[in-house]
Coordinates of N, CA and C in Angstrom, one line a residue:
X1 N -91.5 -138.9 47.9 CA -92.6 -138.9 46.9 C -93.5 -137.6 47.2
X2 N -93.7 -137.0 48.5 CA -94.0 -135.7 48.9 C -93.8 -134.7 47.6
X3 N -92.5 -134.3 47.5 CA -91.7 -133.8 46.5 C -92.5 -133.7 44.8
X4 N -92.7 -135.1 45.0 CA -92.8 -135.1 43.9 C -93.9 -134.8 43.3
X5 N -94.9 -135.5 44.2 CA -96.4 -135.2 44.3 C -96.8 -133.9 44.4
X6 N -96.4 -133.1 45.3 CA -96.9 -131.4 45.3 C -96.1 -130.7 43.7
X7 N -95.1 -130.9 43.4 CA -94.2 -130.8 42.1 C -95.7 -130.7 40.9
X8 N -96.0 -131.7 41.3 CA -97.6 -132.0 39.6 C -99.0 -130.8 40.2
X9 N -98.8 -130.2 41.2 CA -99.7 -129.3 41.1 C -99.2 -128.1 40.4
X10 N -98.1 -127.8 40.3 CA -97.8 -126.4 39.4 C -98.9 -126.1 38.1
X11 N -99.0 -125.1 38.0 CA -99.2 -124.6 36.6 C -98.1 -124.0 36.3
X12 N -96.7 -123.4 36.9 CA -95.9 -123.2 35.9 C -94.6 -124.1 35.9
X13 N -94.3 -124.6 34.9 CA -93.0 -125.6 34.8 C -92.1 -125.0 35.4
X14 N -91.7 -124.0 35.5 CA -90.0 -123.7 35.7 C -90.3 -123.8 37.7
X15 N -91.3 -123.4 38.1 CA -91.6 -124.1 39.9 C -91.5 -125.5 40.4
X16 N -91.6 -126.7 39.3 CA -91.7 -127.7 39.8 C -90.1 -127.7 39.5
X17 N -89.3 -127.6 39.4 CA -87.7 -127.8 40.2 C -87.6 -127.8 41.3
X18 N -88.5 -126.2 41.7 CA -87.8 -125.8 43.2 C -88.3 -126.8 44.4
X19 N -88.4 -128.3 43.8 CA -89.5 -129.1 44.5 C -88.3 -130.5 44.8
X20 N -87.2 -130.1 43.6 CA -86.4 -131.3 44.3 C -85.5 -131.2 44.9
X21 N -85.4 -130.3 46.1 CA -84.4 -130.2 47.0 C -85.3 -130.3 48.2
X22 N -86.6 -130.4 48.2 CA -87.3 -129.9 49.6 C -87.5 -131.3 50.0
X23 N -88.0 -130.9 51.6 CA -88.2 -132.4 52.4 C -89.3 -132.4 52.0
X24 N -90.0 -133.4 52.4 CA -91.5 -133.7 53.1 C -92.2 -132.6 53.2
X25 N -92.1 -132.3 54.6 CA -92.4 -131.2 54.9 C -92.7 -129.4 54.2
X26 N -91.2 -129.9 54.0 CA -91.2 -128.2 52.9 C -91.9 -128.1 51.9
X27 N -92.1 -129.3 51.0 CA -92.5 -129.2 49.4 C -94.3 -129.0 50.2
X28 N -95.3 -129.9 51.3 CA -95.9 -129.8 51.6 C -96.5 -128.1 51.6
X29 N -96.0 -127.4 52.4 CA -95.8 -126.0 52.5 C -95.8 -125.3 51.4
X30 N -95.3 -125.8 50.6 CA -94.8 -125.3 49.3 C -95.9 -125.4 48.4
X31 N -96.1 -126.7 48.2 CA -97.3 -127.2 47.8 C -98.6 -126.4 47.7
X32 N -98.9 -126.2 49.1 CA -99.7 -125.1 49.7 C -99.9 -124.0 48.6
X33 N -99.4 -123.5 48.4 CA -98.6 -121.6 48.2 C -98.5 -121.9 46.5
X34 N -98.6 -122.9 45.1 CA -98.2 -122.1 44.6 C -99.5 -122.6 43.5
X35 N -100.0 -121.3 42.8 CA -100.8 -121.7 41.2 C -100.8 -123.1 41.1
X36 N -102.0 -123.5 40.7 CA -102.7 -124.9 40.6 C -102.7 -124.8 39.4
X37 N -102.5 -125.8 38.7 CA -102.5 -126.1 37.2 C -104.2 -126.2 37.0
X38 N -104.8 -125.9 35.6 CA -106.3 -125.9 35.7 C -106.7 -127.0 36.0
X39 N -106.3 -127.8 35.1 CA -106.8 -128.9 35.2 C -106.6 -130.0 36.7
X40 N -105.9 -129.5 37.3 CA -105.8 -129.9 38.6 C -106.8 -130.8 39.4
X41 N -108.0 -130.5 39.5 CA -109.1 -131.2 40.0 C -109.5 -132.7 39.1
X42 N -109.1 -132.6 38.5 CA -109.7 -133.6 37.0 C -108.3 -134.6 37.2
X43 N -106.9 -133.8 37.1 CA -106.0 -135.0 36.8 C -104.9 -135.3 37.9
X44 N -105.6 -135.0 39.4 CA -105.1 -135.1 40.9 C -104.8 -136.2 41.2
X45 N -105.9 -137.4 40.9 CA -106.3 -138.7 41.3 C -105.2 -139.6 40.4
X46 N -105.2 -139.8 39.2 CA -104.4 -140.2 38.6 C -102.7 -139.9 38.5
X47 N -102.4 -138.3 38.9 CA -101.5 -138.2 39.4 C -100.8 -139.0 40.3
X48 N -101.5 -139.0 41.6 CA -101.1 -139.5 42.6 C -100.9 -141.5 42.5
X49 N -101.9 -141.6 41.8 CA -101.6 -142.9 41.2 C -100.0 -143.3 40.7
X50 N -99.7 -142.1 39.6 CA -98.9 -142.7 39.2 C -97.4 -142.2 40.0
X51 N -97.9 -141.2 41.2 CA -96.2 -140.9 41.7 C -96.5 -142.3 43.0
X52 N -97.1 -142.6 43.4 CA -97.5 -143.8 44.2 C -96.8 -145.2 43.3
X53 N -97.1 -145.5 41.8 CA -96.6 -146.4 41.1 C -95.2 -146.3 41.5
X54 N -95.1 -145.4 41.0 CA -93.2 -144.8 40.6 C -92.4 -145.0 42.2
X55 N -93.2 -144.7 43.1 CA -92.5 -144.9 44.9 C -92.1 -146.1 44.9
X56 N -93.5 -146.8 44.7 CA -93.3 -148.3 45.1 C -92.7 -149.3 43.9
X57 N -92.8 -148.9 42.9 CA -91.5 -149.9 41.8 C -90.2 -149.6 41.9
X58 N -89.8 -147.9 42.5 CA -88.1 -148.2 42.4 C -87.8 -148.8 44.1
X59 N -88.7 -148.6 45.1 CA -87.8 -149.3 46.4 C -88.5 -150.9 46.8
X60 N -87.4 -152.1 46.8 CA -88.5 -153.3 46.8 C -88.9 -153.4 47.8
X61 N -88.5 -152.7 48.7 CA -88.7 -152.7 50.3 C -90.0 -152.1 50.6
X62 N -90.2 -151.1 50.2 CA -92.2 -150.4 50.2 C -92.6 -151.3 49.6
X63 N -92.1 -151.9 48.0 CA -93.0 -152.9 47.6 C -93.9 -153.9 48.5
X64 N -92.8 -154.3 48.9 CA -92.7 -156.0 49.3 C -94.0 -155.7 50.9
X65 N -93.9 -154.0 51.4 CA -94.9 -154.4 52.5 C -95.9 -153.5 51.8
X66 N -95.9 -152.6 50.6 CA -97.7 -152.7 49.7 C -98.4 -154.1 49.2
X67 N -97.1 -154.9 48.7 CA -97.8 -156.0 48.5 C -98.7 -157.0 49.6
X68 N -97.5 -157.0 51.1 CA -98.0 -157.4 52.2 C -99.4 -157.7 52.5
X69 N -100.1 -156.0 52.5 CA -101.3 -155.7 52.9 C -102.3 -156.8 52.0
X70 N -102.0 -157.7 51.0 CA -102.8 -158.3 50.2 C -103.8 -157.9 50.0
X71 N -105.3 -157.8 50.2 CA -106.6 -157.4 49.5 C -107.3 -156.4 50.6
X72 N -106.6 -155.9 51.9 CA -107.1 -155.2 52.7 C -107.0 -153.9 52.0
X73 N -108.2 -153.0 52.9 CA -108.5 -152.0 52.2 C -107.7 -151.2 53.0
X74 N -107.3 -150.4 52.0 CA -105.8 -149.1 53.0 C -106.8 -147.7 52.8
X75 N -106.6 -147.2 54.3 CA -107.3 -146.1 54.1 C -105.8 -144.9 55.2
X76 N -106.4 -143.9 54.6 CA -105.2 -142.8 55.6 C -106.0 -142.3 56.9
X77 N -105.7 -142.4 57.9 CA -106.3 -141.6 59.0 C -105.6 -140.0 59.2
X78 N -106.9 -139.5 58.4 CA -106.3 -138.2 59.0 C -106.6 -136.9 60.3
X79 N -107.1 -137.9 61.0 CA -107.5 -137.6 62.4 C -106.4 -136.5 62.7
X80 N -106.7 -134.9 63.0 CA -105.4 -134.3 63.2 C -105.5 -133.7 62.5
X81 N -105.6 -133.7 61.1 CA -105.4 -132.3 60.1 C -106.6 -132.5 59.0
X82 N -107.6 -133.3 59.7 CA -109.5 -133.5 58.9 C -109.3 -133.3 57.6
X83 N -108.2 -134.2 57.1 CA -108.3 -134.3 55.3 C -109.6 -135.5 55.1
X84 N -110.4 -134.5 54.7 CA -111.6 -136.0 54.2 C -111.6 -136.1 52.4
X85 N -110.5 -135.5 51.7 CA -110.3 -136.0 50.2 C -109.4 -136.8 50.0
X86 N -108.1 -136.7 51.0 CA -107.6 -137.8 50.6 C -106.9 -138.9 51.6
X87 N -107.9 -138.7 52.5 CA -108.0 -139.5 53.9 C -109.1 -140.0 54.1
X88 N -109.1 -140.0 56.0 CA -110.7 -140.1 56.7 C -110.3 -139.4 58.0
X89 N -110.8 -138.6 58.2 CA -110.6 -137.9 59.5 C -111.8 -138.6 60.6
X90 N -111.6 -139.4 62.0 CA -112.4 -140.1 62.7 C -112.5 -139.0 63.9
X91 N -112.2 -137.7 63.5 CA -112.5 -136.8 65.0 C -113.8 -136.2 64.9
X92 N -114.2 -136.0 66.3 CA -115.7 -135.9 66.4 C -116.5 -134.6 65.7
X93 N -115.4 -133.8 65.1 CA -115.6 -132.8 64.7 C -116.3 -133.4 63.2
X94 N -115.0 -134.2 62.4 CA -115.7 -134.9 61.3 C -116.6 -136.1 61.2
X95 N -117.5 -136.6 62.1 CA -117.6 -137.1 62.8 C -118.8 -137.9 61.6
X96 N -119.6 -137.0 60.8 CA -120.5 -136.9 59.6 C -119.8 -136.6 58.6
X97 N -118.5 -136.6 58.5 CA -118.1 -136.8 57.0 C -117.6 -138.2 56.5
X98 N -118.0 -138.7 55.2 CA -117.1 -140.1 55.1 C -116.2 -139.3 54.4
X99 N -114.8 -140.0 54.4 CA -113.4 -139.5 53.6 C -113.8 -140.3 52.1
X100 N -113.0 -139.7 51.1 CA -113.3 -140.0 50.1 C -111.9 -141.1 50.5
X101 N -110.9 -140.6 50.6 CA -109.7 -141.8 51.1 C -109.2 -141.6 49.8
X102 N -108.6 -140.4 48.8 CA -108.0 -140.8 47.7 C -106.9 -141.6 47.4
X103 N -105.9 -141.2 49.0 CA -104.6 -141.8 49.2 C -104.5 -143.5 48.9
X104 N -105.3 -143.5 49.8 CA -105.9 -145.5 50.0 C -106.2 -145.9 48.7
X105 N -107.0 -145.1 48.0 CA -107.5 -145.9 46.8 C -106.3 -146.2 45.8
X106 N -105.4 -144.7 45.8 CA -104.4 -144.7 44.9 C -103.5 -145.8 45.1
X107 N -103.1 -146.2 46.6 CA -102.4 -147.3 47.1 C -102.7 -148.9 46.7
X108 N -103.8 -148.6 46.3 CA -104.8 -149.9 46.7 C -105.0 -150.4 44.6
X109 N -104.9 -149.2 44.1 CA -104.8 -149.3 42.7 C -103.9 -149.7 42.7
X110 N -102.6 -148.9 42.9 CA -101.0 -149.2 42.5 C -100.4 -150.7 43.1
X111 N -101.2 -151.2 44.3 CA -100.8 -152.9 45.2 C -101.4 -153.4 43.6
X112 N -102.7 -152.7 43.1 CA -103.4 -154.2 41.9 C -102.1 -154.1 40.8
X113 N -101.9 -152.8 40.6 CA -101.5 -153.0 38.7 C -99.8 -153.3 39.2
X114 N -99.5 -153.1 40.5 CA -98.4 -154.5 40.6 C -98.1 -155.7 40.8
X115 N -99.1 -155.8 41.0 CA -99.7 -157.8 41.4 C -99.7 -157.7 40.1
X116 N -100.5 -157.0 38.7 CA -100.9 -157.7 37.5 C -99.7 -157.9 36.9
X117 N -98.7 -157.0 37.2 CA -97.3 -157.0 36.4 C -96.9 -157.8 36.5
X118 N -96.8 -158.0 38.2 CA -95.6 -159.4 38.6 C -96.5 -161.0 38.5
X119 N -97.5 -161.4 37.9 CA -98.5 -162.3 37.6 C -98.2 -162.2 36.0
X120 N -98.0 -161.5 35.8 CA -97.5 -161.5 34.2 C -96.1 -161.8 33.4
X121 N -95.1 -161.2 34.6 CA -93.8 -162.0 34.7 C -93.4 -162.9 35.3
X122 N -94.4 -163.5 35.5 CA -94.3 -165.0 36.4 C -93.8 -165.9 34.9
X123 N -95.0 -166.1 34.3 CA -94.2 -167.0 33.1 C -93.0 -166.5 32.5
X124 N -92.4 -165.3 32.0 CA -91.2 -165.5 31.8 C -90.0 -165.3 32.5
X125 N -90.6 -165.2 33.9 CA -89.0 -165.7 34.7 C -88.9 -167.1 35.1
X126 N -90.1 -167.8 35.1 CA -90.1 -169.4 34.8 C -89.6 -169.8 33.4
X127 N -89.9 -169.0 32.3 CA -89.0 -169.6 31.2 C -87.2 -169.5 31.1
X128 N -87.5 -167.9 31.8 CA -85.9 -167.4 32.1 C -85.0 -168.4 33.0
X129 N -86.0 -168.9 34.1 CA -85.5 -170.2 35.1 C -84.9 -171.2 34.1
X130 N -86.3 -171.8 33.5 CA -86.0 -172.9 33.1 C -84.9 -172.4 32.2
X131 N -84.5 -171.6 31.1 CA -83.7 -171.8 30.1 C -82.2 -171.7 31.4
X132 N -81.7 -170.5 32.6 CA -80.8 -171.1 33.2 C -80.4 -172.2 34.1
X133 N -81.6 -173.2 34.2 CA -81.0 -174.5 34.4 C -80.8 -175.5 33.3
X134 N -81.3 -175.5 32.1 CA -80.9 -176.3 30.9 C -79.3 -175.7 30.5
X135 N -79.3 -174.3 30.5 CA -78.2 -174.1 29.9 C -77.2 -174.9 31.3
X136 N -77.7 -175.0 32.3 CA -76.8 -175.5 33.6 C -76.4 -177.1 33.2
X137 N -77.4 -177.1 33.1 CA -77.7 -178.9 32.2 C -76.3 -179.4 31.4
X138 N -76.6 -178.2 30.4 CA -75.9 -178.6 28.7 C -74.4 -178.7 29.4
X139 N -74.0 -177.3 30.4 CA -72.6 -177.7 31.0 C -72.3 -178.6 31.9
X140 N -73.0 -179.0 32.3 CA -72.8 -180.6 32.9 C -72.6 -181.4 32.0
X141 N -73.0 -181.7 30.9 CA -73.4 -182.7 30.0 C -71.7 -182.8 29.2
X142 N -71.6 -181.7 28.9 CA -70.4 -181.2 28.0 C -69.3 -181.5 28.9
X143 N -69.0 -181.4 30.4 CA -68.2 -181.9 31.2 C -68.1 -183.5 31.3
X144 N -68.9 -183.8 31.5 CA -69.4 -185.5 31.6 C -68.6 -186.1 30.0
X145 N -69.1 -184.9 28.9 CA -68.4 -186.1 27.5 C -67.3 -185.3 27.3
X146 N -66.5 -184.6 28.2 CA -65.6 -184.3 28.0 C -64.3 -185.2 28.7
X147 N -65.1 -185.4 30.2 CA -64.1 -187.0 30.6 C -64.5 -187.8 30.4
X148 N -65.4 -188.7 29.9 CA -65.9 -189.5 29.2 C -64.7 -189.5 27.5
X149 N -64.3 -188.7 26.8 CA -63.8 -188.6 25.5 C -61.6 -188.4 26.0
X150 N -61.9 -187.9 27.2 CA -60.5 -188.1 28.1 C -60.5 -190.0 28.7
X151 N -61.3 -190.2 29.0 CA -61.2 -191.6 29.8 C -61.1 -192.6 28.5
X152 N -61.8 -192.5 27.4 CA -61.4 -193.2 26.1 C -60.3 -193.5 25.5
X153 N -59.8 -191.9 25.4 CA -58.6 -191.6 24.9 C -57.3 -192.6 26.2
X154 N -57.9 -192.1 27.3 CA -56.4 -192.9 28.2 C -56.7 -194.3 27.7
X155 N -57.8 -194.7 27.5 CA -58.0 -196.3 27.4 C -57.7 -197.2 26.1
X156 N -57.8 -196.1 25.2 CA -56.8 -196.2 23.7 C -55.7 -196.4 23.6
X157 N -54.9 -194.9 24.9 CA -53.6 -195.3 24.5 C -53.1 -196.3 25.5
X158 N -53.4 -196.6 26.4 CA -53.3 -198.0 27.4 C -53.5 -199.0 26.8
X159 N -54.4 -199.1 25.7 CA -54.7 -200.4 24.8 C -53.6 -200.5 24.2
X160 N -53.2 -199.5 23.5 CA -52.4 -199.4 22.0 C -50.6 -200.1 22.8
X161 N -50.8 -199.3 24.3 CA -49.4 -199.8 24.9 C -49.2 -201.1 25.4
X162 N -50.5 -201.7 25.7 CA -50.5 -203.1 26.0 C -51.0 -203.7 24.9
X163 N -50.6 -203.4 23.4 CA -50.9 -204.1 22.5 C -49.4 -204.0 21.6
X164 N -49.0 -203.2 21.7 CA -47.4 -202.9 21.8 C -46.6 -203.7 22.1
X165 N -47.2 -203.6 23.6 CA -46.0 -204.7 24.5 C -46.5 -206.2 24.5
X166 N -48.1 -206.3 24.0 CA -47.7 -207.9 23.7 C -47.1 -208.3 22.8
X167 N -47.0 -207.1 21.5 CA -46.2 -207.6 20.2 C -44.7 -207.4 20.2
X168 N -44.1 -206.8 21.3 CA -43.0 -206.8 21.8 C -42.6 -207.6 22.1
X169 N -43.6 -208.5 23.7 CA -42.9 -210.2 23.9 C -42.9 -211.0 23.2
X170 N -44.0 -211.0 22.1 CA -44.4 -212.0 21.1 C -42.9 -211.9 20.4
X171 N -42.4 -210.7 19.8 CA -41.3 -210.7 18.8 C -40.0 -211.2 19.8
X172 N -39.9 -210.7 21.2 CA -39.0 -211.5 22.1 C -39.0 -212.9 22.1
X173 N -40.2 -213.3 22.5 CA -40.7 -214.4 22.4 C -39.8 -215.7 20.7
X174 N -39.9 -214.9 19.9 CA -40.0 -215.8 18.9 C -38.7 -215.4 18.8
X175 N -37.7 -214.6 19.1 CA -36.1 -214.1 18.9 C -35.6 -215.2 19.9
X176 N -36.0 -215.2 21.0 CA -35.9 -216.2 22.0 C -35.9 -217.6 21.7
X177 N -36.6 -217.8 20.8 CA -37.0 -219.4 20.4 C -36.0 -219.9 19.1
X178 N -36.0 -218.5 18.5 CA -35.3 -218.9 17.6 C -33.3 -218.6 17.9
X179 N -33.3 -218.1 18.9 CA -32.3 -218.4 19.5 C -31.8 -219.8 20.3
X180 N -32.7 -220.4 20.9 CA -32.6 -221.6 21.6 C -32.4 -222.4 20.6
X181 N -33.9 -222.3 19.8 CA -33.3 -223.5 18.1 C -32.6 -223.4 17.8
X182 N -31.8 -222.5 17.8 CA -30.1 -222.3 16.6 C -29.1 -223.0 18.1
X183 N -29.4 -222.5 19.5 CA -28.6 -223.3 19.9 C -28.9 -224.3 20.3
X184 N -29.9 -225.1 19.9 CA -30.2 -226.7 20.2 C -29.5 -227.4 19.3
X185 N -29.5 -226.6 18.0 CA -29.2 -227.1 16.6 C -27.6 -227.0 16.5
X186 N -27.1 -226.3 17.5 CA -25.6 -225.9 17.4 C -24.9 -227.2 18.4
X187 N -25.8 -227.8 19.7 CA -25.9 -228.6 20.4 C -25.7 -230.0 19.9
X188 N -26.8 -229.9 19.3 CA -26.6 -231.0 18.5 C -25.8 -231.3 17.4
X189 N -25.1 -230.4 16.9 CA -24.1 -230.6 15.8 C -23.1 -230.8 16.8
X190 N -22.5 -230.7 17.8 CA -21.2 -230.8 18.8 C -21.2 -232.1 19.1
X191 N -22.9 -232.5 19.5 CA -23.2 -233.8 20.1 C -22.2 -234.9 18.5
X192 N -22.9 -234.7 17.6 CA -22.7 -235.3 16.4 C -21.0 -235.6 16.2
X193 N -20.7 -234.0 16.2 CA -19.2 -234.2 15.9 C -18.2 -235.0 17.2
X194 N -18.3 -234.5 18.1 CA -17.7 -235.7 19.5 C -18.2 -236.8 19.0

């Protein structure tokens, strides 16, 4: 984010390229050394805001420990190189300056207006929840009257087969009977004739 941040001081466009290959370090230096856009003083603060936004939305990992800090106040110690605009320098030299802390504030902005976001998508990834457990639901449901409409069907044709086969013995049954009648009746005609 170094990079990126010294990159918005240019006043001329075709210099803020030579800003994405540099480390830390370099673009810092770099930084240093070139034409200040006019407006520079006026639109520094909000800059930094927004390359601070952009750091901490694409990695969740800085997120997750900007969010950490919860409501404590972040300030930069710049004890060592007496930045009192966008730090606090505590050496005895600065000893009478307060830092303005721009760094901190910018941090401290960008921890709120990502709390506000993610308090904002709280209800629709609760709705997003809820609709992927209903839709979880419905396929359970659809499975359930799917062997439920399988267990019917076996119980239909298990009916239909043991409705089959009692009208099967039945017809045995009565070929049977009417076989013994004819030979009771054959029985008795022999009986008659002897």
């Amino acid at each position: 984010s170094e990079a990126a941040w010294q990159a918005q001081k240019c006043a001329i466009t075709r210099t803020i390229a030579n800003f994405q290959t540099k480390t830390p370090s370099q673009a810092k230096a770099s930084g240093r050394r070139v034409k200040l856009r006019p407006d520079w003083e006026e639109v520094k603060y909000g800059l930094m805001v927004d390359v601070c936004y952009a750091k901490f939305t694409q990695n969740e990992d800085l997120k997750s420990i900007l969010l950490s800090t919860g409501d404590e106040e972040l300030c930069e110690n710049t004890t060592g190189w007496h930045d009192n605009i966008w730090g606090n320098c505590d050496c005895p030299k600065c000893k009478d300056i307060v830092g303005q802390n721009l760094l901190g504030k910018a941090l401290m902005e960008t921890r709120n207006k990502i709390r506000e976001e993610e308090q904002k998508q709280q209800p629709q990834k609760e709705l997003k929840d809820n609709k992927m457990v209903l839709a979880e639901k419905e396929k359970e449901v659809k499975k359930e009257n799917t062997r439920d409409i399988e267990k019917a069907k076996k119980k239909k044709a298990a009916a239909t087969s043991t409705s089959e086969s009692t009208r099967a013995t039945a017809r045995f049954e009565k070929e049977l009977y009417l076989d013994k009648t004819t030979a009771l009746d054959l029985d008795s005609a022999l009986e008659i004739e002897l």
